[in-house]
Amino acid sequence: MFSPYYYYKIANFLYRKNVPFVPRAITLFIRIVFTCYLPHRAQIDGLLVLGYGGMSVVIHDRVVIGKNCHIDQCVTIGGTSKKIEVPVLGDNVYVGAGAKIIGPVIIGDNVVIGANAVVLRDIPNNCLAVGMPAKVIKHGIEKSDYV
């Protein structure tokens, strides 16, 4: 129960009900206590697991994250200064420790992104992507084989 995602759900609920100030205060609380930036405006559809309590995770305000995703520590998911679009993650995505997903990127369903990968391009469904910049090295994978 004591996780950044729990507090995010409360803040997001209040934000959708147009409650002023409180969602921002909860986001600030998450940032201070968990060293995680999980904004109340982000769209997270289902369960989100943050590795090591979300330590050093940074997620952009407009990011869309699908159901049953797992994000490890030190991950950045955000935009760039020259583009308005931000990443969209599909369902059942695993993002390894230290990975960066930057810019207008669409990550498909059942994707595994390796540790320290830098994702700058779209990744199709059921793939494993690793490297800097990230490249798809396997197609047709099952997430359960890697996580």
mmCIF file with all atom_site columns, C-alpha atoms in Angstrom:
data_model
loop_
_atom_site.group_PDB
_atom_site.id
_atom_site.type_symbol
_atom_site.label_atom_id
_atom_site.label_alt_id
_atom_site.label_comp_id
_atom_site.label_asym_id
_atom_site.label_entity_id
_atom_site.label_seq_id
_atom_site.pdbx_PDB_ins_code
_atom_site.Cartn_x
_atom_site.Cartn_y
_atom_site.Cartn_z
_atom_site.occupancy
_atom_site.B_iso_or_equiv
_atom_site.pdbx_formal_charge
_atom_site.auth_seq_id
_atom_site.auth_comp_id
_atom_site.auth_asym_id
_atom_site.auth_atom_id
_atom_site.pdbx_PDB_model_num
ATOM 1   C CA . MET A 1 1   ? 0.000   0.000   0.000   1.00 0.00 ? 1   MET A CA 1
ATOM 2   C CA . PHE A 1 2   ? 2.898   2.379   0.660   1.00 0.00 ? 2   PHE A CA 1
ATOM 3   C CA . SER A 1 3   ? 4.017   2.930   -2.910  1.00 0.00 ? 3   SER A CA 1
ATOM 4   C CA . PRO A 1 4   ? 4.132   5.889   -5.301  1.00 0.00 ? 4   PRO A CA 1
ATOM 5   C CA . TYR A 1 5   ? 1.529   4.214   -7.521  1.00 0.00 ? 5   TYR A CA 1
ATOM 6   C CA . TYR A 1 6   ? -0.977  4.097   -4.646  1.00 0.00 ? 6   TYR A CA 1
ATOM 7   C CA . TYR A 1 7   ? -0.612  7.844   -4.087  1.00 0.00 ? 7   TYR A CA 1
ATOM 8   C CA . TYR A 1 8   ? -0.689  8.485   -7.833  1.00 0.00 ? 8   TYR A CA 1
ATOM 9   C CA . LYS A 1 9   ? -4.095  6.788   -8.046  1.00 0.00 ? 9   LYS A CA 1
ATOM 10  C CA . ILE A 1 10  ? -5.450  9.086   -5.338  1.00 0.00 ? 10  ILE A CA 1
ATOM 11  C CA . ALA A 1 11  ? -3.987  12.198  -6.984  1.00 0.00 ? 11  ALA A CA 1
ATOM 12  C CA . ASN A 1 12  ? -5.235  11.170  -10.439 1.00 0.00 ? 12  ASN A CA 1
ATOM 13  C CA . PHE A 1 13  ? -8.746  10.533  -9.093  1.00 0.00 ? 13  PHE A CA 1
ATOM 14  C CA . LEU A 1 14  ? -8.815  13.971  -7.461  1.00 0.00 ? 14  LEU A CA 1
ATOM 15  C CA . TYR A 1 15  ? -7.411  15.562  -10.629 1.00 0.00 ? 15  TYR A CA 1
ATOM 16  C CA . ARG A 1 16  ? -10.184 13.997  -12.731 1.00 0.00 ? 16  ARG A CA 1
ATOM 17  C CA . LYS A 1 17  ? -12.742 15.355  -10.224 1.00 0.00 ? 17  LYS A CA 1
ATOM 18  C CA . ASN A 1 18  ? -11.235 18.863  -10.677 1.00 0.00 ? 18  ASN A CA 1
ATOM 19  C CA . VAL A 1 19  ? -10.092 19.176  -7.066  1.00 0.00 ? 19  VAL A CA 1
ATOM 20  C CA . PRO A 1 20  ? -7.615  22.077  -6.937  1.00 0.00 ? 20  PRO A CA 1
ATOM 21  C CA . PHE A 1 21  ? -4.136  21.982  -5.362  1.00 0.00 ? 21  PHE A CA 1
ATOM 22  C CA . VAL A 1 22  ? -4.375  18.562  -3.639  1.00 0.00 ? 22  VAL A CA 1
ATOM 23  C CA . PRO A 1 23  ? -3.235  16.486  -6.679  1.00 0.00 ? 23  PRO A CA 1
ATOM 24  C CA . ARG A 1 24  ? -0.161  18.706  -7.039  1.00 0.00 ? 24  ARG A CA 1
ATOM 25  C CA . ALA A 1 25  ? 0.585   18.373  -3.340  1.00 0.00 ? 25  ALA A CA 1
ATOM 26  C CA . ILE A 1 26  ? 0.386   14.576  -3.597  1.00 0.00 ? 26  ILE A CA 1
ATOM 27  C CA . THR A 1 27  ? 2.697   14.619  -6.649  1.00 0.00 ? 27  THR A CA 1
ATOM 28  C CA . LEU A 1 28  ? 5.169   16.723  -4.671  1.00 0.00 ? 28  LEU A CA 1
ATOM 29  C CA . PHE A 1 29  ? 4.858   14.279  -1.753  1.00 0.00 ? 29  PHE A CA 1
ATOM 30  C CA . ILE A 1 30  ? 5.672   11.370  -4.114  1.00 0.00 ? 30  ILE A CA 1
ATOM 31  C CA . ARG A 1 31  ? 8.672   13.274  -5.452  1.00 0.00 ? 31  ARG A CA 1
ATOM 32  C CA . ILE A 1 32  ? 10.089  14.028  -2.004  1.00 0.00 ? 32  ILE A CA 1
ATOM 33  C CA . VAL A 1 33  ? 9.365   10.743  -0.228  1.00 0.00 ? 33  VAL A CA 1
ATOM 34  C CA . PHE A 1 34  ? 10.008  8.265   -3.054  1.00 0.00 ? 34  PHE A CA 1
ATOM 35  C CA . THR A 1 35  ? 12.458  10.286  -5.205  1.00 0.00 ? 35  THR A CA 1
ATOM 36  C CA . CYS A 1 36  ? 10.114  9.516   -8.076  1.00 0.00 ? 36  CYS A CA 1
ATOM 37  C CA . TYR A 1 37  ? 8.303   11.903  -10.393 1.00 0.00 ? 37  TYR A CA 1
ATOM 38  C CA . LEU A 1 38  ? 4.950   10.266  -11.121 1.00 0.00 ? 38  LEU A CA 1
ATOM 39  C CA . PRO A 1 39  ? 2.653   13.154  -12.104 1.00 0.00 ? 39  PRO A CA 1
ATOM 40  C CA . HIS A 1 40  ? -1.057  13.122  -11.404 1.00 0.00 ? 40  HIS A CA 1
ATOM 41  C CA . ARG A 1 41  ? -1.826  14.014  -15.046 1.00 0.00 ? 41  ARG A CA 1
ATOM 42  C CA . ALA A 1 42  ? -0.147  10.922  -16.559 1.00 0.00 ? 42  ALA A CA 1
ATOM 43  C CA . GLN A 1 43  ? -2.583  8.336   -17.962 1.00 0.00 ? 43  GLN A CA 1
ATOM 44  C CA . ILE A 1 44  ? -1.949  4.922   -16.450 1.00 0.00 ? 44  ILE A CA 1
ATOM 45  C CA . ASP A 1 45  ? -4.673  2.442   -17.413 1.00 0.00 ? 45  ASP A CA 1
ATOM 46  C CA . GLY A 1 46  ? -4.040  -0.497  -15.149 1.00 0.00 ? 46  GLY A CA 1
ATOM 47  C CA . LEU A 1 47  ? -1.615  -1.832  -12.601 1.00 0.00 ? 47  LEU A CA 1
ATOM 48  C CA . LEU A 1 48  ? 1.859   -0.281  -12.695 1.00 0.00 ? 48  LEU A CA 1
ATOM 49  C CA . VAL A 1 49  ? 4.759   -1.865  -10.815 1.00 0.00 ? 49  VAL A CA 1
ATOM 50  C CA . LEU A 1 50  ? 7.674   0.400   -9.992  1.00 0.00 ? 50  LEU A CA 1
ATOM 51  C CA . GLY A 1 51  ? 10.879  -1.442  -9.142  1.00 0.00 ? 51  GLY A CA 1
ATOM 52  C CA . TYR A 1 52  ? 12.558  -0.479  -5.859  1.00 0.00 ? 52  TYR A CA 1
ATOM 53  C CA . GLY A 1 53  ? 9.683   1.827   -4.989  1.00 0.00 ? 53  GLY A CA 1
ATOM 54  C CA . GLY A 1 54  ? 10.142  3.893   -8.130  1.00 0.00 ? 54  GLY A CA 1
ATOM 55  C CA . MET A 1 55  ? 13.535  5.225   -7.089  1.00 0.00 ? 55  MET A CA 1
ATOM 56  C CA . SER A 1 56  ? 14.700  7.893   -9.592  1.00 0.00 ? 56  SER A CA 1
ATOM 57  C CA . VAL A 1 57  ? 11.873  7.183   -12.055 1.00 0.00 ? 57  VAL A CA 1
ATOM 58  C CA . VAL A 1 58  ? 10.813  10.225  -14.109 1.00 0.00 ? 58  VAL A CA 1
ATOM 59  C CA . ILE A 1 59  ? 7.609   10.112  -16.151 1.00 0.00 ? 59  ILE A CA 1
ATOM 60  C CA . HIS A 1 60  ? 6.336   12.987  -18.302 1.00 0.00 ? 60  HIS A CA 1
ATOM 61  C CA . ASP A 1 61  ? 2.920   14.526  -17.507 1.00 0.00 ? 61  ASP A CA 1
ATOM 62  C CA . ARG A 1 62  ? 1.329   13.464  -20.803 1.00 0.00 ? 62  ARG A CA 1
ATOM 63  C CA . VAL A 1 63  ? 2.686   9.927   -21.029 1.00 0.00 ? 63  VAL A CA 1
ATOM 64  C CA . VAL A 1 64  ? 0.168   7.130   -21.609 1.00 0.00 ? 64  VAL A CA 1
ATOM 65  C CA . ILE A 1 65  ? 0.977   3.781   -19.973 1.00 0.00 ? 65  ILE A CA 1
ATOM 66  C CA . GLY A 1 66  ? -1.062  0.638   -20.622 1.00 0.00 ? 66  GLY A CA 1
ATOM 67  C CA . LYS A 1 67  ? -2.119  -2.164  -18.305 1.00 0.00 ? 67  LYS A CA 1
ATOM 68  C CA . ASN A 1 68  ? 0.225   -4.381  -16.261 1.00 0.00 ? 68  ASN A CA 1
ATOM 69  C CA . CYS A 1 69  ? 3.459   -2.524  -16.957 1.00 0.00 ? 69  CYS A CA 1
ATOM 70  C CA . HIS A 1 70  ? 6.654   -2.868  -14.934 1.00 0.00 ? 70  HIS A CA 1
ATOM 71  C CA . ILE A 1 71  ? 9.138   -0.008  -14.758 1.00 0.00 ? 71  ILE A CA 1
ATOM 72  C CA . ASP A 1 72  ? 12.433  -0.537  -12.938 1.00 0.00 ? 72  ASP A CA 1
ATOM 73  C CA . GLN A 1 73  ? 14.487  2.087   -11.129 1.00 0.00 ? 73  GLN A CA 1
ATOM 74  C CA . CYS A 1 74  ? 16.237  5.053   -12.785 1.00 0.00 ? 74  CYS A CA 1
ATOM 75  C CA . VAL A 1 75  ? 13.986  5.024   -15.862 1.00 0.00 ? 75  VAL A CA 1
ATOM 76  C CA . THR A 1 76  ? 13.088  8.193   -17.770 1.00 0.00 ? 76  THR A CA 1
ATOM 77  C CA . ILE A 1 77  ? 10.000  8.295   -19.977 1.00 0.00 ? 77  ILE A CA 1
ATOM 78  C CA . GLY A 1 78  ? 9.508   11.701  -21.523 1.00 0.00 ? 78  GLY A CA 1
ATOM 79  C CA . GLY A 1 79  ? 9.556   14.096  -24.420 1.00 0.00 ? 79  GLY A CA 1
ATOM 80  C CA . THR A 1 80  ? 12.189  16.269  -25.983 1.00 0.00 ? 80  THR A CA 1
ATOM 81  C CA . SER A 1 81  ? 12.419  20.024  -25.935 1.00 0.00 ? 81  SER A CA 1
ATOM 82  C CA . LYS A 1 82  ? 11.709  20.321  -29.669 1.00 0.00 ? 82  LYS A CA 1
ATOM 83  C CA . LYS A 1 83  ? 8.721   17.963  -29.989 1.00 0.00 ? 83  LYS A CA 1
ATOM 84  C CA . ILE A 1 84  ? 5.336   18.111  -28.295 1.00 0.00 ? 84  ILE A CA 1
ATOM 85  C CA . GLU A 1 85  ? 4.565   14.381  -28.480 1.00 0.00 ? 85  GLU A CA 1
ATOM 86  C CA . VAL A 1 86  ? 5.578   12.015  -25.682 1.00 0.00 ? 86  VAL A CA 1
ATOM 87  C CA . PRO A 1 87  ? 5.894   8.209   -25.445 1.00 0.00 ? 87  PRO A CA 1
ATOM 88  C CA . VAL A 1 88  ? 2.938   5.834   -25.359 1.00 0.00 ? 88  VAL A CA 1
ATOM 89  C CA . LEU A 1 89  ? 3.482   2.420   -23.755 1.00 0.00 ? 89  LEU A CA 1
ATOM 90  C CA . GLY A 1 90  ? 1.222   -0.516  -24.583 1.00 0.00 ? 90  GLY A CA 1
ATOM 91  C CA . ASP A 1 91  ? 0.022   -3.277  -22.265 1.00 0.00 ? 91  ASP A CA 1
ATOM 92  C CA . ASN A 1 92  ? 2.391   -5.695  -20.475 1.00 0.00 ? 92  ASN A CA 1
ATOM 93  C CA . VAL A 1 93  ? 5.552   -3.673  -21.100 1.00 0.00 ? 93  VAL A CA 1
ATOM 94  C CA . TYR A 1 94  ? 8.703   -4.221  -19.048 1.00 0.00 ? 94  TYR A CA 1
ATOM 95  C CA . VAL A 1 95  ? 11.241  -1.395  -18.944 1.00 0.00 ? 95  VAL A CA 1
ATOM 96  C CA . GLY A 1 96  ? 14.637  -2.388  -17.523 1.00 0.00 ? 96  GLY A CA 1
ATOM 97  C CA . ALA A 1 97  ? 16.710  -0.390  -15.046 1.00 0.00 ? 97  ALA A CA 1
ATOM 98  C CA . GLY A 1 98  ? 18.196  2.825   -16.358 1.00 0.00 ? 98  GLY A CA 1
ATOM 99  C CA . ALA A 1 99  ? 16.355  2.744   -19.693 1.00 0.00 ? 99  ALA A CA 1
ATOM 100 C CA . LYS A 1 100 ? 15.339  5.978   -21.399 1.00 0.00 ? 100 LYS A CA 1
ATOM 101 C CA . ILE A 1 101 ? 12.310  6.320   -23.669 1.00 0.00 ? 101 ILE A CA 1
ATOM 102 C CA . ILE A 1 102 ? 12.478  9.721   -25.320 1.00 0.00 ? 102 ILE A CA 1
ATOM 103 C CA . GLY A 1 103 ? 10.305  11.560  -27.840 1.00 0.00 ? 103 GLY A CA 1
ATOM 104 C CA . PRO A 1 104 ? 7.210   10.606  -29.835 1.00 0.00 ? 104 PRO A CA 1
ATOM 105 C CA . VAL A 1 105 ? 7.693   6.851   -29.438 1.00 0.00 ? 105 VAL A CA 1
ATOM 106 C CA . ILE A 1 106 ? 5.015   4.149   -29.456 1.00 0.00 ? 106 ILE A CA 1
ATOM 107 C CA . ILE A 1 107 ? 5.889   0.956   -27.594 1.00 0.00 ? 107 ILE A CA 1
ATOM 108 C CA . GLY A 1 108 ? 3.705   -2.029  -28.530 1.00 0.00 ? 108 GLY A CA 1
ATOM 109 C CA . ASP A 1 109 ? 2.128   -4.652  -26.273 1.00 0.00 ? 109 ASP A CA 1
ATOM 110 C CA . ASN A 1 110 ? 4.211   -7.390  -24.586 1.00 0.00 ? 110 ASN A CA 1
ATOM 111 C CA . VAL A 1 111 ? 7.513   -5.589  -25.157 1.00 0.00 ? 111 VAL A CA 1
ATOM 112 C CA . VAL A 1 112 ? 10.675  -5.991  -23.076 1.00 0.00 ? 112 VAL A CA 1
ATOM 113 C CA . ILE A 1 113 ? 13.122  -3.091  -23.073 1.00 0.00 ? 113 ILE A CA 1
ATOM 114 C CA . GLY A 1 114 ? 16.550  -4.020  -21.728 1.00 0.00 ? 114 GLY A CA 1
ATOM 115 C CA . ALA A 1 115 ? 18.494  -2.243  -19.015 1.00 0.00 ? 115 ALA A CA 1
ATOM 116 C CA . ASN A 1 116 ? 20.117  1.054   -20.050 1.00 0.00 ? 116 ASN A CA 1
ATOM 117 C CA . ALA A 1 117 ? 18.473  0.989   -23.491 1.00 0.00 ? 117 ALA A CA 1
ATOM 118 C CA . VAL A 1 118 ? 17.773  4.345   -25.131 1.00 0.00 ? 118 VAL A CA 1
ATOM 119 C CA . VAL A 1 119 ? 14.555  4.075   -27.127 1.00 0.00 ? 119 VAL A CA 1
ATOM 120 C CA . LEU A 1 120 ? 14.199  6.706   -29.851 1.00 0.00 ? 120 LEU A CA 1
ATOM 121 C CA . ARG A 1 121 ? 12.017  4.788   -32.353 1.00 0.00 ? 121 ARG A CA 1
ATOM 122 C CA . ASP A 1 122 ? 8.761   2.846   -32.236 1.00 0.00 ? 122 ASP A CA 1
ATOM 123 C CA . ILE A 1 123 ? 8.891   -0.771  -31.092 1.00 0.00 ? 123 ILE A CA 1
ATOM 124 C CA . PRO A 1 124 ? 6.299   -3.248  -32.430 1.00 0.00 ? 124 PRO A CA 1
ATOM 125 C CA . ASN A 1 125 ? 4.354   -5.790  -30.355 1.00 0.00 ? 125 ASN A CA 1
ATOM 126 C CA . ASN A 1 126 ? 6.064   -8.853  -28.820 1.00 0.00 ? 126 ASN A CA 1
ATOM 127 C CA . CYS A 1 127 ? 9.653   -7.652  -29.208 1.00 0.00 ? 127 CYS A CA 1
ATOM 128 C CA . LEU A 1 128 ? 12.844  -7.423  -27.188 1.00 0.00 ? 128 LEU A CA 1
ATOM 129 C CA . ALA A 1 129 ? 14.775  -4.155  -27.614 1.00 0.00 ? 129 ALA A CA 1
ATOM 130 C CA . VAL A 1 130 ? 18.243  -3.388  -26.231 1.00 0.00 ? 130 VAL A CA 1
ATOM 131 C CA . GLY A 1 131 ? 21.143  -1.021  -26.830 1.00 0.00 ? 131 GLY A CA 1
ATOM 132 C CA . MET A 1 132 ? 21.959  2.628   -27.389 1.00 0.00 ? 132 MET A CA 1
ATOM 133 C CA . PRO A 1 133 ? 20.001  3.475   -29.476 1.00 0.00 ? 133 PRO A CA 1
ATOM 134 C CA . ALA A 1 134 ? 17.640  0.591   -28.848 1.00 0.00 ? 134 ALA A CA 1
ATOM 135 C CA . LYS A 1 135 ? 17.243  -1.983  -31.602 1.00 0.00 ? 135 LYS A CA 1
ATOM 136 C CA . VAL A 1 136 ? 14.815  -4.856  -31.800 1.00 0.00 ? 136 VAL A CA 1
ATOM 137 C CA . ILE A 1 137 ? 16.835  -8.059  -31.483 1.00 0.00 ? 137 ILE A CA 1
ATOM 138 C CA . LYS A 1 138 ? 13.979  -10.581 -31.130 1.00 0.00 ? 138 LYS A CA 1
ATOM 139 C CA . HIS A 1 139 ? 10.443  -10.782 -32.468 1.00 0.00 ? 139 HIS A CA 1
ATOM 140 C CA . GLY A 1 140 ? 7.567   -12.940 -31.271 1.00 0.00 ? 140 GLY A CA 1
ATOM 141 C CA . ILE A 1 141 ? 8.670   -13.093 -27.634 1.00 0.00 ? 141 ILE A CA 1
ATOM 142 C CA . GLU A 1 142 ? 6.647   -13.722 -24.497 1.00 0.00 ? 142 GLU A CA 1
ATOM 143 C CA . LYS A 1 143 ? 7.251   -11.235 -21.701 1.00 0.00 ? 143 LYS A CA 1
ATOM 144 C CA . SER A 1 144 ? 7.061   -14.058 -19.151 1.00 0.00 ? 144 SER A CA 1
ATOM 145 C CA . ASP A 1 145 ? 10.253  -15.559 -20.633 1.00 0.00 ? 145 ASP A CA 1
ATOM 146 C CA . TYR A 1 146 ? 12.239  -12.488 -19.560 1.00 0.00 ? 146 TYR A CA 1
ATOM 147 C CA . VAL A 1 147 ? 10.571  -11.176 -16.423 1.00 0.00 ? 147 VAL A CA 1
#
